[in-house]
Coordinates of C-alpha atoms and ligand atoms in Angstrom, one line a residue:
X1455 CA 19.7 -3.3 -20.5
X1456 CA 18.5 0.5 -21.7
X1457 CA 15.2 1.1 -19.2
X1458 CA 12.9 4.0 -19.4
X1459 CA 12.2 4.6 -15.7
X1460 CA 9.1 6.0 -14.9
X1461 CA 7.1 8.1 -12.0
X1462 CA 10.8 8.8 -10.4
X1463 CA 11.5 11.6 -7.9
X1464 CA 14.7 12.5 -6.5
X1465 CA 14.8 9.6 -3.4
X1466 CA 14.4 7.5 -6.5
X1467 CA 16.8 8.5 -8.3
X1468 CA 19.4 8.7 -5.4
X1469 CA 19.0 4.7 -5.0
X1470 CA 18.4 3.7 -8.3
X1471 CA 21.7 5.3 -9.3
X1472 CA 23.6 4.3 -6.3
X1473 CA 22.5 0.5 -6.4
X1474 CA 22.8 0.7 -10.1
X1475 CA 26.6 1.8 -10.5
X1476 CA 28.1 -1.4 -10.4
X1477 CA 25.5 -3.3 -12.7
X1478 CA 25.5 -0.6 -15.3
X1479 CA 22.0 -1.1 -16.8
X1480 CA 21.5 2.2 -18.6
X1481 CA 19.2 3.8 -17.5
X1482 CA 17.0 6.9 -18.0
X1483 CA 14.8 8.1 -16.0
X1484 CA 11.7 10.1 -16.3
X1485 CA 9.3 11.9 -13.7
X1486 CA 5.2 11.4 -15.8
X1487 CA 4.0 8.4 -14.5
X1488 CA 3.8 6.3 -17.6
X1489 CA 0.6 5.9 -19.3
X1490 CA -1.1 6.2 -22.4
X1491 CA 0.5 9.6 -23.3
X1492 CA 3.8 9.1 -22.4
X1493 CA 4.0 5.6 -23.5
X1494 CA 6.0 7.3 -26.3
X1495 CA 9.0 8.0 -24.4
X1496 CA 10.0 4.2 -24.0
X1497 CA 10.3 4.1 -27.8
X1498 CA 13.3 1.7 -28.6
X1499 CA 13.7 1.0 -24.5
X1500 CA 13.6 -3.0 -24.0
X1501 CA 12.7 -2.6 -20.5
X1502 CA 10.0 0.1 -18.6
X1503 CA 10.7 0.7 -14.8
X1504 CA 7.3 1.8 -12.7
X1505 CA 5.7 2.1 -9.7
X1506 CA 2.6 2.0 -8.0
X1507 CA 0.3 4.7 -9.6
X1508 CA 1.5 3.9 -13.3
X1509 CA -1.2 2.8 -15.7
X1510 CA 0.2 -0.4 -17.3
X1511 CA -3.4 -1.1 -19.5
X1512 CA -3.8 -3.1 -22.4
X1513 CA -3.2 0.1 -24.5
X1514 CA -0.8 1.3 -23.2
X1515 CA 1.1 -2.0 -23.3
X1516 CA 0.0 -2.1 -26.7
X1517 CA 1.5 1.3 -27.5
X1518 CA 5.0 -0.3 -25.7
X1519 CA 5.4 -3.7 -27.6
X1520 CA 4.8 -1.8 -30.8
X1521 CA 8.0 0.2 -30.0
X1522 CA 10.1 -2.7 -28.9
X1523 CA 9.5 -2.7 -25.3
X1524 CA 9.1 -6.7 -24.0
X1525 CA 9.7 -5.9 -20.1
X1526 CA 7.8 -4.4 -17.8
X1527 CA 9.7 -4.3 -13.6
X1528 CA 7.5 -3.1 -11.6
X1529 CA 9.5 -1.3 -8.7
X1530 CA 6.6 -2.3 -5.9
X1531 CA 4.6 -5.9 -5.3
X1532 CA 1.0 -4.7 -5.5
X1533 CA 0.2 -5.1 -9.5
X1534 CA -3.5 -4.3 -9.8
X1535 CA -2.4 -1.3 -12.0
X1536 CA -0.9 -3.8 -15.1
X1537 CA -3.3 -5.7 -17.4
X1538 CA -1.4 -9.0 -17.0
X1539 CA -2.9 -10.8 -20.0
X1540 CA -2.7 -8.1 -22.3
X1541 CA 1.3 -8.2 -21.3
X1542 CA 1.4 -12.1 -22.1
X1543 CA -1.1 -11.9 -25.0
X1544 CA 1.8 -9.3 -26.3
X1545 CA 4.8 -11.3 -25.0
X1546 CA 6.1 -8.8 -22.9
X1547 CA 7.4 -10.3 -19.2
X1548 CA 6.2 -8.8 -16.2
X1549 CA 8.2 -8.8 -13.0
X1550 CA 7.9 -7.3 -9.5
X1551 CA 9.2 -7.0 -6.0
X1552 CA 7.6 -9.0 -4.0
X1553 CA 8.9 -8.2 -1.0
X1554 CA 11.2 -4.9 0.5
X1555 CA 10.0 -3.5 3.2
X1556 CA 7.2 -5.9 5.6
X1557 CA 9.0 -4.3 8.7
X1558 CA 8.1 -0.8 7.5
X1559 CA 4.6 -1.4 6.7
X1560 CA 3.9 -2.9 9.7
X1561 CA 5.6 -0.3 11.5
X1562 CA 4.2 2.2 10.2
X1563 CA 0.5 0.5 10.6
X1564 CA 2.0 0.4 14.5
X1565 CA 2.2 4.3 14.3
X1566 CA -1.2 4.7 13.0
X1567 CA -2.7 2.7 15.7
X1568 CA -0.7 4.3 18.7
X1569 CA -0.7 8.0 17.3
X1570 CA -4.6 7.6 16.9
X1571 CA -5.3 5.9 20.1
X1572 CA -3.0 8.1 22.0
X1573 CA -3.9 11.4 19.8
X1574 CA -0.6 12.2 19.1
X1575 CA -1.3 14.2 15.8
X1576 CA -3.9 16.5 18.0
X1577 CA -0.9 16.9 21.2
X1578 CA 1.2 17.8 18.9
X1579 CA -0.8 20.8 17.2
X1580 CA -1.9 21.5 20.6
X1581 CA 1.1 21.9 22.6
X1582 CA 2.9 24.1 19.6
X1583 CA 0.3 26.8 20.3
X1584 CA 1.0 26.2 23.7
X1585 CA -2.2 23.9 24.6
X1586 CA -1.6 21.8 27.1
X1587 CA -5.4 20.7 28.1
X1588 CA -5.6 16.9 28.4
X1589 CA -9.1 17.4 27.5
X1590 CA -10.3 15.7 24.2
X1591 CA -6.8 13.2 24.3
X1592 CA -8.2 10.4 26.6
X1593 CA -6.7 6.7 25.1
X1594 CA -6.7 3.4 26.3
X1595 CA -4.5 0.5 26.8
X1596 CA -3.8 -1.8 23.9
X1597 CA -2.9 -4.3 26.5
X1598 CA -5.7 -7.1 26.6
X1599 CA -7.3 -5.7 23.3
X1600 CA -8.0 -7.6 20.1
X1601 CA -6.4 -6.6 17.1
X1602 CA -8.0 -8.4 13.7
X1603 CA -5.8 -8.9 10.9
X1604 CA -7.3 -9.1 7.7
X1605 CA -4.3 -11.2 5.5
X1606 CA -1.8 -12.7 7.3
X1607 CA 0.9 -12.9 4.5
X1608 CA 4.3 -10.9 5.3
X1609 CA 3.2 -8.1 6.4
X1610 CA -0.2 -9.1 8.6
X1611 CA 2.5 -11.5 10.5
X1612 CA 5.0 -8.5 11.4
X1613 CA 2.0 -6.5 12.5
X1614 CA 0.8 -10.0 14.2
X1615 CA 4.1 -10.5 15.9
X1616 CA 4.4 -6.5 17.4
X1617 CA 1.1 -6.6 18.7
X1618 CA 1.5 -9.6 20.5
X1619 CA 4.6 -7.7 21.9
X1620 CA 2.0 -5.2 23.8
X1621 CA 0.3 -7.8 24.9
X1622 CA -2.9 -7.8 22.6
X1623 CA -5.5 -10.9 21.7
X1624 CA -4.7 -11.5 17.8
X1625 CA -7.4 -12.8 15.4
X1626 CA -6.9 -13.5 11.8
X1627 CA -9.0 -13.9 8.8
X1628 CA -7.1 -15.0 5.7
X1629 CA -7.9 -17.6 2.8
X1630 CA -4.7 -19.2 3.7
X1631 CA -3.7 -19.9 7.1
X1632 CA 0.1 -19.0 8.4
X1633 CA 1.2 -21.7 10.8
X1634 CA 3.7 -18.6 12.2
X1635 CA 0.8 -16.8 13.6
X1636 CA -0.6 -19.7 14.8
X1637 CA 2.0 -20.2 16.6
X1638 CA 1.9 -16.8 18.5
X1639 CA -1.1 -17.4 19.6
X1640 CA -3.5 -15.8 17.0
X1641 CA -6.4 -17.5 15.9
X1642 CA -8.0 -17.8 12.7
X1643 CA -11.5 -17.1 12.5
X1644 CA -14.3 -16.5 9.9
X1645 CA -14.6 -12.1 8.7
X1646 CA -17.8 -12.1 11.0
X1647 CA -16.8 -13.1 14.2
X1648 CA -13.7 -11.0 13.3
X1649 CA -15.6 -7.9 12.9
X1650 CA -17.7 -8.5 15.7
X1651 CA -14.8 -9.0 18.7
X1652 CA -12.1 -6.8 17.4
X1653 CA -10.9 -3.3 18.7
X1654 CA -8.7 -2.6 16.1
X1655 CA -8.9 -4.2 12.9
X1656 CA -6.0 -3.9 9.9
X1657 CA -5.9 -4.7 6.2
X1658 CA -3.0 -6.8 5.3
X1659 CA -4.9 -8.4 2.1
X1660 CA -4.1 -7.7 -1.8
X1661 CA -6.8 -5.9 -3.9
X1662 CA -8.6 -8.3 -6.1
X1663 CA -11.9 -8.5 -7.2
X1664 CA -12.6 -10.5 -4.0
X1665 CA -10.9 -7.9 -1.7
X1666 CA -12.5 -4.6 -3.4
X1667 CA -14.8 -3.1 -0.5
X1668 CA -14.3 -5.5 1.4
X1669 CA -14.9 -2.9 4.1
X1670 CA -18.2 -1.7 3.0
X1671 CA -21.7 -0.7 4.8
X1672 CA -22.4 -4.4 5.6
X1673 CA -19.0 -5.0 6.8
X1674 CA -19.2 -1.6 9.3
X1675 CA -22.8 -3.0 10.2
X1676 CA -20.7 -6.0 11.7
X1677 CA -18.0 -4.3 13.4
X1678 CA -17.7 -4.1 17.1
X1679 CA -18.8 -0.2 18.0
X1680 CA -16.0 2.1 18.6
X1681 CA -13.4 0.1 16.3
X1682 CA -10.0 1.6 15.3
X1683 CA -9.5 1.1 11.4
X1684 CA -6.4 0.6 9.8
X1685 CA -5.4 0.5 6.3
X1686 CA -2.1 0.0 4.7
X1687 CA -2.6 -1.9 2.0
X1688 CA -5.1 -0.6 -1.3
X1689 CA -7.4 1.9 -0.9
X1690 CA -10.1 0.0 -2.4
X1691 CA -10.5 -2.1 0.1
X1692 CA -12.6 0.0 2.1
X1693 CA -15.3 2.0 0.4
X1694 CA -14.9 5.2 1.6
X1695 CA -18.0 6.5 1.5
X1696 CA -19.5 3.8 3.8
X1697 CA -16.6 4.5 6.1
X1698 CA -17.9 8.3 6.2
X1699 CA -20.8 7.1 7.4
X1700 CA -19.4 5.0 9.7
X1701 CA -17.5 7.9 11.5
X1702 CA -20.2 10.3 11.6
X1703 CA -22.5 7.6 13.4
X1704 CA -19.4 6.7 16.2
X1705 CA -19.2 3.2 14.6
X1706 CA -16.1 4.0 13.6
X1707 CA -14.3 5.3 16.2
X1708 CA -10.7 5.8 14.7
X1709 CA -9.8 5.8 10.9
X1710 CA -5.4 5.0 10.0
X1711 CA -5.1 5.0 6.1
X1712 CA -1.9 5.3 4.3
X1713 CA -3.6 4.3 0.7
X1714 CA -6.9 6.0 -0.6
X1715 CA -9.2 4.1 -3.4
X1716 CA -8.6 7.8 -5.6
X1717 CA -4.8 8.4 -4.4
X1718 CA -3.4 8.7 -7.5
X1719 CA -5.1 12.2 -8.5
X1720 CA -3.4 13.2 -5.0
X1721 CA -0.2 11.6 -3.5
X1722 CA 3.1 11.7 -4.2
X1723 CA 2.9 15.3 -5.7
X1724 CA 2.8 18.9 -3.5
X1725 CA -0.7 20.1 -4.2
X1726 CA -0.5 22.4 -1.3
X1727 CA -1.4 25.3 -3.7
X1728 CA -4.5 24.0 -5.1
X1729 CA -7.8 24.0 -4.4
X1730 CA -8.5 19.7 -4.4
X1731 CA -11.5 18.3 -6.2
X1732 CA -12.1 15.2 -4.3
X1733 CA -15.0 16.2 -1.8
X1734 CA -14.5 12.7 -0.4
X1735 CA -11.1 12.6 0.6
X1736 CA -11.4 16.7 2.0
X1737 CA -14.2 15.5 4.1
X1738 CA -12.2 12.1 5.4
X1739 CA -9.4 15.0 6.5
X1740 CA -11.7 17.5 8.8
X1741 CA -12.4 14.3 11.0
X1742 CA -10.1 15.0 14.3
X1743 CA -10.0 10.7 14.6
X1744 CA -8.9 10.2 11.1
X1745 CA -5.0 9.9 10.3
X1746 CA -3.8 10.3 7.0
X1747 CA -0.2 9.4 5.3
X1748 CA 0.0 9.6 1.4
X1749 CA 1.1 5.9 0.8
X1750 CA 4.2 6.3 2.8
X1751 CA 4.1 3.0 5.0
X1752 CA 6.7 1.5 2.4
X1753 CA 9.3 4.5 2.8
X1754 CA 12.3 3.5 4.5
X1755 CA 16.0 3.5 3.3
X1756 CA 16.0 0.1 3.4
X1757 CA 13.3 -0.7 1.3
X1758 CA 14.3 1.7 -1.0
X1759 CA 17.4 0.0 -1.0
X1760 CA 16.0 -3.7 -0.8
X1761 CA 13.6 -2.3 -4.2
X1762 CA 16.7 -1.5 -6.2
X1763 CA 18.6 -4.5 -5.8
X1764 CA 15.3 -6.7 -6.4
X1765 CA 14.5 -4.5 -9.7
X1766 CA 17.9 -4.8 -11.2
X1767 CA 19.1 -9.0 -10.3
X1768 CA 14.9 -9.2 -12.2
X1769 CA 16.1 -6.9 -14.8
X1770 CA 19.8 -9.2 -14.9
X1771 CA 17.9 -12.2 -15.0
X1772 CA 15.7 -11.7 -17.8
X1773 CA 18.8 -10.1 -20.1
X1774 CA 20.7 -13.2 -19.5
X1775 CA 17.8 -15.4 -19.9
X1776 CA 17.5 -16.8 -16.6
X1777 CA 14.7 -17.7 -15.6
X1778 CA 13.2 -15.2 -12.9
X1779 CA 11.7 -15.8 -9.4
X1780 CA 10.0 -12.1 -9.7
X1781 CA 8.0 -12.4 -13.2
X1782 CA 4.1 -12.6 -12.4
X1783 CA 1.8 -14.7 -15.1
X1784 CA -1.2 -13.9 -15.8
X1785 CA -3.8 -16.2 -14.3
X1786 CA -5.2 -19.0 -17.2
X1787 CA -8.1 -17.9 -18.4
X1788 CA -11.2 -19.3 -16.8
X1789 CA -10.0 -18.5 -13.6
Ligands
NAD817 P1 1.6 -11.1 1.1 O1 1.3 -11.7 -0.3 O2 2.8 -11.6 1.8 O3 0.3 -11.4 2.0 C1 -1.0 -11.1 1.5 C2 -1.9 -12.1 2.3 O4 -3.3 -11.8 1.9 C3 -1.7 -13.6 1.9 O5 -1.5 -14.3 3.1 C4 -2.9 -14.0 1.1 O6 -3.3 -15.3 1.3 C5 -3.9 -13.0 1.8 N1 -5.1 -12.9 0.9 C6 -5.3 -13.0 -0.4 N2 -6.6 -12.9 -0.7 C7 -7.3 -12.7 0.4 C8 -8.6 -12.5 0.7 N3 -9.6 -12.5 -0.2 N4 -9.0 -12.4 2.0 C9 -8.1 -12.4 3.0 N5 -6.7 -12.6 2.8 C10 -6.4 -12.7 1.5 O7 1.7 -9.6 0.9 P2 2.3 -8.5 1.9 O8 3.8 -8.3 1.5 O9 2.0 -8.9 3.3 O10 1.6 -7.2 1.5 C11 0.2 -7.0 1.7 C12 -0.4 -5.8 1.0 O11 0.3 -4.6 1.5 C13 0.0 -5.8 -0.5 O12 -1.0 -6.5 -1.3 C14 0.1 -4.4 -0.9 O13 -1.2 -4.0 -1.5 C15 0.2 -3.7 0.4 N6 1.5 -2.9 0.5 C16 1.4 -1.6 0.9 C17 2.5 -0.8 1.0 C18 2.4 0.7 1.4 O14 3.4 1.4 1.3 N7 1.3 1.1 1.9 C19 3.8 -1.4 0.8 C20 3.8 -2.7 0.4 C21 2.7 -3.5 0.3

């Protein structure tokens, strides 16, 4: 099938191509992000290809069918960025990859938590200017402490399962409860008592309207004092501005985000020659117990790998008329 692939850097490319070669969809790839602006350059394309910060909106969707697009793969699982009944209102099949790369997340929330408690990002600014004062870098054991997980899908059960492995206390809030992190141990509890007990709480949820600051000045009101956030999943689960707060009172004694609620003015791109607008995010980076990565958790050669494969056998199956595992529906309306 001919697909316009959007937001695509080089990594992308490399994979893309590589996992591609033997399928022989034909592809062409672009670098915009798709939107309303550069809907245009999927004219005549069945099939768009796009990522996480791509605006798949009713117009733009509009703009897509109107040119003979009726497929939109997304190359990631989150899909809060496509207007899913504007796609069905137009006929055009949405499909995703649901999963590529839980071990990385999780391992990559792992590195948040141990490089904040231990303050490895400060050691290692230190001892290059040949710092080597211990004072300031003080940790503490994650041995006997209580890590909360907020979502225990995939991901929130890796994270469940390595945390055990140091010896932690897991609890777990999630509107569906995983009888595989039951059986390690962790214990499902209601977001209160969750907030109130835990050391180190992480954010394993999707972003819906339910989810959408769902850490917020009550929420931080709740937590235990001290606490060690972590947040791999949406930005917009926390509101940031509350968060702020939090860490300029001590409530919040450690902040791990990979995903920011305004990331897509910022990651993904080199702005390291420009002056950035967002006053919220510059003041979330001059905190020394705040650790920032620009939506990387996902980043591994596997999953790269793993989201290839997935985006082409969903791309296969709806060319052939299969039905396919991947395609995403929109909810009926109501609910
Ligand atoms: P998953 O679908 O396997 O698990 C999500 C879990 O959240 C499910 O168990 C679900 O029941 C639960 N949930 C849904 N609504 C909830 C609510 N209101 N309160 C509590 N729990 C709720 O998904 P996953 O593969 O584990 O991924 C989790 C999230 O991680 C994704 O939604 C995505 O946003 C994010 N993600 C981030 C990256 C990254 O690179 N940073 C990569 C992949 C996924």
């Amino acid at each position: 099938m001919k697909v316009a692939v959007f937001s695509t850097k080089a990594y992308d490319r490399q994979f893309l191509s590589t996992v591609n070669s033997p399928i022989q969809h034909e592809l062409v790839f672009f670098e915009p992000r798709l939107n309303r602006d550069t809907a245009i350059l999927a004219a005549e394309f069945p099939a768009v290809c796009v990522f996480v910060h791509d605006q798949v909106d009713a117009p733009t969707l509009e703009l897509l069918a109107s040119r003979g697009t009726h497929l939109v793969v997304l190359r990631c699982a989150g899909f809060n960025n496509v207007d899913l009944q504007a796609a069905a209102d137009l006929g055009i099949t949405v499909v995703r990859v649901p999963a590529y790369s839980p071990y990385g997340v999780a391992e990559h929330a792992v590195g948040l938590i141990l490089s904040l408690n231990r303050k490895i990002h400060r050691a290692y600014n230190r001892v290059r200017e040949s710092n080597f004062s211990l004072d300031g870098l003080l940790g503490f054991n994650l041995h006997q402490r209580t890590v909360g997980i907020i979502g225990t899908g995939k991901i929130g059960l890796i994270l469940g399962q390595i945390m055990k492995g140091f010896g932690c206390d897991i609890l777990a809030y999630d509107v569906y409860h995983n009888p595989e992190l039951e059986a390690l141990g962790g214990k499902y509890v209601e977001l209160p008592e969750l907030f109130a007990t835990s050391d180190i709480i992480s954010l394993h949820c999707p972003l819906t309207p339910e989810t959408h600051h769902l850490i917020d000045a009550e929420a931080i009101e709740q937590i235990k004092s001290g606490v060690m956030l972590i947040n791999t999943s949406r930005g917009a689960l926390i509101d940031t501005q509350a968060v702020i707060e939090g860490l300029k009172s001590g409530k919040i004694g450690y902040l791990g985000v990979d995903v920011y609620e305004q990331e897509s003015e910022l990651f993904f791109e080199d702005l390291s020659g420009e002056i950035i607008q967002d006053d919220i995010f510059q003041r979330l980076t001059t905190f020394p117990n705040v650790l920032i990565t620009g939506h990387q958790a996902f980043f591994t050669a596997e999953a790269l790998y793993n989201i290839a494969e997935t985006t082409f056998a969903n791309i296969t199956d709806v060319e052939q008329g299969r039905p396919c595992a991947n395609e995403i529906c929109a909810q009926p309306k109501g609910n």
